[in-house]
Amino acid sequence: MPSTKPMPAESQMALADLHTHTYFSDGTESPARVVEMAKAAGLAAIAITDHDNIDAFPVALPIAQQLGIELLVGIEMSASYDGLEVHLLSYGFDRENVVLQKHLSEQKARRVERVHTMVKRLQAVGCQIEAEEVFAIAGAGTVGRPHVARVLLKHGYISRLSEAFSRYIGPDNPGFVPGSPLAPKEVIRVIRAANGIPVLAHPIFLKRDQLIATFVEQGLGGLEVFHSNHPPDAVARYNKLANRLGLLKTGGSDFHGDTKEGLPIGTSAIPYHFVEALKRRSA
Ligand code: AMP
Ligand code: ZN
Ligand code: FE
Ligand code: FE
């Protein structure tokens, strides 16, 4: 029987952006600014998903409460599989969980070590840069490749940040080191231990759809169907795959401020019912 309930107009539908970064990882904006921009974009909810870091949450929460926008607990964690970079988003976990805390502090140390390795490899191919310059740009948060890219830019080895990833620090480049040596299975175990829901981020970058079923066997709970780098055909494909594998669906912009210029917060925002489904599953 057809429903008599009117569909909300597109403009009135509550929307959420579940993938954003702050300067606690490789974004350029503060947690407060991200919340303010999300509010200004008319969003009902956001998650801050910094790389291997959850320090933005307590800073952003009072601002979100003040502005009346829902802030979900989130993170984007690095893993690697078969030489491929795998990013796992996670939502609704216990931030105080000891397994998670231990993982994050180990990952922080690994990322520092990684920068030293990357810088040595880059020096070997003629880039005269120092690890200390990278750490100075990263500040207190998670250090990552975009910070290395900025140092390469500052010294004139590249003319745009994206060039760093095509010539120096992307997969198959001389300075490439994976963000984490851990397999997705191990990172999923950490997220599950903290009662979170692991979600495979931007599957389009993985380019190996057939791996997703394997990750599901290992405890993956969701798929980022909607993402600013997913064209409509990819959204349709991942939507079908999520249905087939019984996965929750999430989405968001992957906002990074000036690190990804021209990508506003709220791009690829999802209807709020996806957030409700996520919260039901984590309850
Ligand atoms: P990391 O976690 O240190 O491996 O850095 C991953 C981050 O690098 C991503 O979240 C993006 O912000 C950035 N990134 C990865 N690939 C590219 C690319 N081709 N162009 C620009 N930024 C990129
Ligand atoms: Zn990033
Ligand atoms: Fe990512
Ligand atoms: Fe991201």
Short mmCIF file of N, CA and C in Angstrom, two decimals, residues 157-225:
data_model
loop_
_atom_site.label_atom_id
_atom_site.label_comp_id
_atom_site.label_asym_id
_atom_site.label_seq_id
_atom_site.Cartn_x
_atom_site.Cartn_y
_atom_site.Cartn_z
N TYR A 157 60.29 21.34 -4.10
CA TYR A 157 60.45 20.06 -4.81
C TYR A 157 59.19 19.69 -5.58
N ILE A 158 58.07 20.29 -5.21
CA ILE A 158 56.80 20.07 -5.91
C ILE A 158 56.12 21.44 -6.06
N SER A 159 55.13 21.54 -6.95
CA SER A 159 54.44 22.83 -7.09
C SER A 159 53.00 22.78 -6.57
N ARG A 160 52.50 21.57 -6.29
CA ARG A 160 51.16 21.41 -5.69
C ARG A 160 51.25 20.24 -4.72
N LEU A 161 50.40 20.23 -3.66
CA LEU A 161 50.46 19.15 -2.67
C LEU A 161 50.23 17.78 -3.32
N SER A 162 49.31 17.72 -4.29
CA SER A 162 48.98 16.42 -4.91
C SER A 162 50.18 15.82 -5.64
N GLU A 163 51.08 16.70 -6.09
CA GLU A 163 52.27 16.22 -6.79
C GLU A 163 53.16 15.37 -5.86
N ALA A 164 53.12 15.68 -4.57
CA ALA A 164 53.90 14.88 -3.61
C ALA A 164 53.46 13.42 -3.68
N PHE A 165 52.14 13.22 -3.84
CA PHE A 165 51.59 11.87 -3.83
C PHE A 165 51.78 11.15 -5.16
N SER A 166 52.00 11.90 -6.23
CA SER A 166 52.24 11.22 -7.51
C SER A 166 53.73 11.01 -7.77
N ARG A 167 54.59 11.77 -7.09
CA ARG A 167 56.03 11.64 -7.38
C ARG A 167 56.86 11.10 -6.23
N TYR A 168 56.44 11.40 -4.98
CA TYR A 168 57.34 11.10 -3.86
C TYR A 168 56.80 10.17 -2.78
N ILE A 169 55.55 10.36 -2.38
CA ILE A 169 55.10 9.63 -1.18
C ILE A 169 53.84 8.80 -1.39
N GLY A 170 53.36 8.72 -2.64
CA GLY A 170 52.22 7.85 -2.94
C GLY A 170 52.69 6.40 -3.06
N PRO A 171 51.77 5.45 -3.14
CA PRO A 171 52.16 4.05 -3.31
C PRO A 171 53.03 3.94 -4.58
N ASP A 172 54.05 3.12 -4.55
CA ASP A 172 54.98 2.92 -5.67
C ASP A 172 56.00 4.05 -5.83
N ASN A 173 55.94 5.06 -4.98
CA ASN A 173 56.94 6.14 -5.04
C ASN A 173 58.07 5.83 -4.06
N PRO A 174 59.25 6.44 -4.27
CA PRO A 174 60.40 6.10 -3.43
C PRO A 174 60.21 6.38 -1.94
N GLY A 175 59.41 7.39 -1.60
CA GLY A 175 59.27 7.75 -0.18
C GLY A 175 58.06 7.14 0.49
N PHE A 176 57.42 6.18 -0.17
CA PHE A 176 56.18 5.63 0.40
C PHE A 176 56.44 4.66 1.55
N VAL A 177 55.75 4.91 2.65
CA VAL A 177 55.73 3.97 3.78
C VAL A 177 54.26 3.90 4.23
N PRO A 178 53.71 2.69 4.38
CA PRO A 178 52.31 2.60 4.80
C PRO A 178 52.07 3.26 6.15
N GLY A 179 50.85 3.74 6.35
CA GLY A 179 50.50 4.44 7.59
C GLY A 179 50.50 3.55 8.81
N SER A 180 50.34 2.25 8.60
CA SER A 180 50.38 1.30 9.71
C SER A 180 50.76 -0.06 9.16
N PRO A 181 51.56 -0.82 9.91
CA PRO A 181 51.90 -2.17 9.44
C PRO A 181 50.79 -3.17 9.78
N LEU A 182 49.81 -2.76 10.57
CA LEU A 182 48.77 -3.69 11.03
C LEU A 182 47.77 -4.01 9.93
N ALA A 183 47.32 -5.26 9.91
CA ALA A 183 46.29 -5.69 8.98
C ALA A 183 44.93 -5.15 9.45
N PRO A 184 43.99 -4.99 8.51
CA PRO A 184 42.65 -4.53 8.89
C PRO A 184 42.05 -5.38 10.02
N LYS A 185 42.30 -6.69 9.95
CA LYS A 185 41.78 -7.60 10.98
C LYS A 185 42.18 -7.16 12.38
N GLU A 186 43.43 -6.72 12.52
CA GLU A 186 43.91 -6.31 13.85
C GLU A 186 43.29 -4.99 14.29
N VAL A 187 43.13 -4.08 13.33
CA VAL A 187 42.52 -2.78 13.66
C VAL A 187 41.03 -2.97 13.97
N ILE A 188 40.38 -3.85 13.23
CA ILE A 188 38.96 -4.16 13.49
C ILE A 188 38.82 -4.73 14.91
N ARG A 189 39.76 -5.57 15.30
CA ARG A 189 39.72 -6.15 16.65
C ARG A 189 39.79 -5.06 17.72
N VAL A 190 40.64 -4.07 17.50
CA VAL A 190 40.76 -2.94 18.44
C VAL A 190 39.44 -2.17 18.52
N ILE A 191 38.86 -1.89 17.36
CA ILE A 191 37.62 -1.12 17.33
C ILE A 191 36.49 -1.88 18.02
N ARG A 192 36.41 -3.17 17.74
CA ARG A 192 35.37 -4.00 18.37
C ARG A 192 35.57 -4.08 19.88
N ALA A 193 36.84 -4.15 20.30
CA ALA A 193 37.14 -4.20 21.74
C ALA A 193 36.61 -2.95 22.44
N ALA A 194 36.61 -1.84 21.71
CA ALA A 194 36.14 -0.56 22.28
C ALA A 194 34.66 -0.33 21.97
N ASN A 195 33.97 -1.40 21.54
CA ASN A 195 32.53 -1.32 21.23
C ASN A 195 32.18 -0.34 20.11
N GLY A 196 33.09 -0.19 19.18
CA GLY A 196 32.82 0.69 18.04
C GLY A 196 32.40 -0.11 16.82
N ILE A 197 31.93 0.62 15.81
CA ILE A 197 31.54 -0.02 14.54
C ILE A 197 32.58 0.33 13.48
N PRO A 198 33.34 -0.67 13.00
CA PRO A 198 34.32 -0.40 11.95
C PRO A 198 33.67 -0.31 10.58
N VAL A 199 34.07 0.71 9.85
CA VAL A 199 33.49 1.01 8.53
C VAL A 199 34.64 1.20 7.54
N LEU A 200 34.58 0.52 6.42
CA LEU A 200 35.63 0.71 5.42
C LEU A 200 35.45 2.07 4.74
N ALA A 201 36.48 2.91 4.83
CA ALA A 201 36.43 4.26 4.25
C ALA A 201 36.67 4.20 2.74
N HIS A 202 36.09 5.15 2.03
CA HIS A 202 36.31 5.36 0.59
C HIS A 202 36.82 4.12 -0.15
N PRO A 203 35.96 3.10 -0.29
CA PRO A 203 36.39 1.86 -0.96
C PRO A 203 36.92 2.09 -2.37
N ILE A 204 36.59 3.21 -2.97
CA ILE A 204 37.07 3.48 -4.33
C ILE A 204 38.59 3.56 -4.39
N PHE A 205 39.22 4.02 -3.27
CA PHE A 205 40.68 4.13 -3.25
C PHE A 205 41.35 2.77 -3.11
N LEU A 206 40.63 1.81 -2.52
CA LEU A 206 41.17 0.47 -2.32
C LEU A 206 41.26 -0.28 -3.65
N LYS A 207 40.31 -0.01 -4.52
CA LYS A 207 40.27 -0.59 -5.88
C LYS A 207 40.21 -2.11 -5.86
N ARG A 208 39.80 -2.71 -4.76
CA ARG A 208 39.71 -4.18 -4.69
C ARG A 208 38.42 -4.56 -3.97
N ASP A 209 37.30 -4.40 -4.66
CA ASP A 209 35.99 -4.63 -4.05
C ASP A 209 35.87 -6.04 -3.46
N GLN A 210 36.57 -6.98 -4.09
CA GLN A 210 36.43 -8.38 -3.64
C GLN A 210 37.02 -8.61 -2.24
N LEU A 211 37.84 -7.65 -1.77
CA LEU A 211 38.40 -7.79 -0.41
C LEU A 211 37.37 -7.48 0.67
N ILE A 212 36.33 -6.76 0.30
CA ILE A 212 35.37 -6.28 1.31
C ILE A 212 34.70 -7.44 2.04
N ALA A 213 34.35 -8.50 1.31
CA ALA A 213 33.72 -9.67 1.95
C ALA A 213 34.67 -10.30 2.98
N THR A 214 35.96 -10.30 2.67
CA THR A 214 36.96 -10.83 3.61
C THR A 214 36.96 -9.99 4.89
N PHE A 215 36.93 -8.67 4.72
CA PHE A 215 36.93 -7.79 5.90
C PHE A 215 35.66 -8.00 6.72
N VAL A 216 34.55 -8.29 6.05
CA VAL A 216 33.29 -8.53 6.76
C VAL A 216 33.43 -9.77 7.65
N GLU A 217 34.08 -10.81 7.13
CA GLU A 217 34.32 -12.01 7.94
C GLU A 217 35.17 -11.67 9.17
N GLN A 218 35.98 -10.62 9.04
CA GLN A 218 36.86 -10.22 10.15
C GLN A 218 36.21 -9.21 11.09
N GLY A 219 34.95 -8.87 10.84
CA GLY A 219 34.22 -8.01 11.77
C GLY A 219 33.85 -6.64 11.26
N LEU A 220 34.12 -6.36 9.98
CA LEU A 220 33.72 -5.06 9.43
C LEU A 220 32.20 -4.90 9.54
N GLY A 221 31.76 -3.71 9.95
CA GLY A 221 30.32 -3.51 10.17
C GLY A 221 29.66 -2.55 9.20
N GLY A 222 30.45 -1.78 8.46
CA GLY A 222 29.84 -0.79 7.58
C GLY A 222 30.72 -0.43 6.40
N LEU A 223 30.11 0.24 5.44
CA LEU A 223 30.82 0.66 4.23
C LEU A 223 30.51 2.14 3.99
N GLU A 224 31.55 2.89 3.67
CA GLU A 224 31.34 4.31 3.35
C GLU A 224 30.88 4.40 1.89
N VAL A 225 29.59 4.28 1.72
CA VAL A 225 28.99 4.26 0.39
C VAL A 225 29.10 5.64 -0.28
#
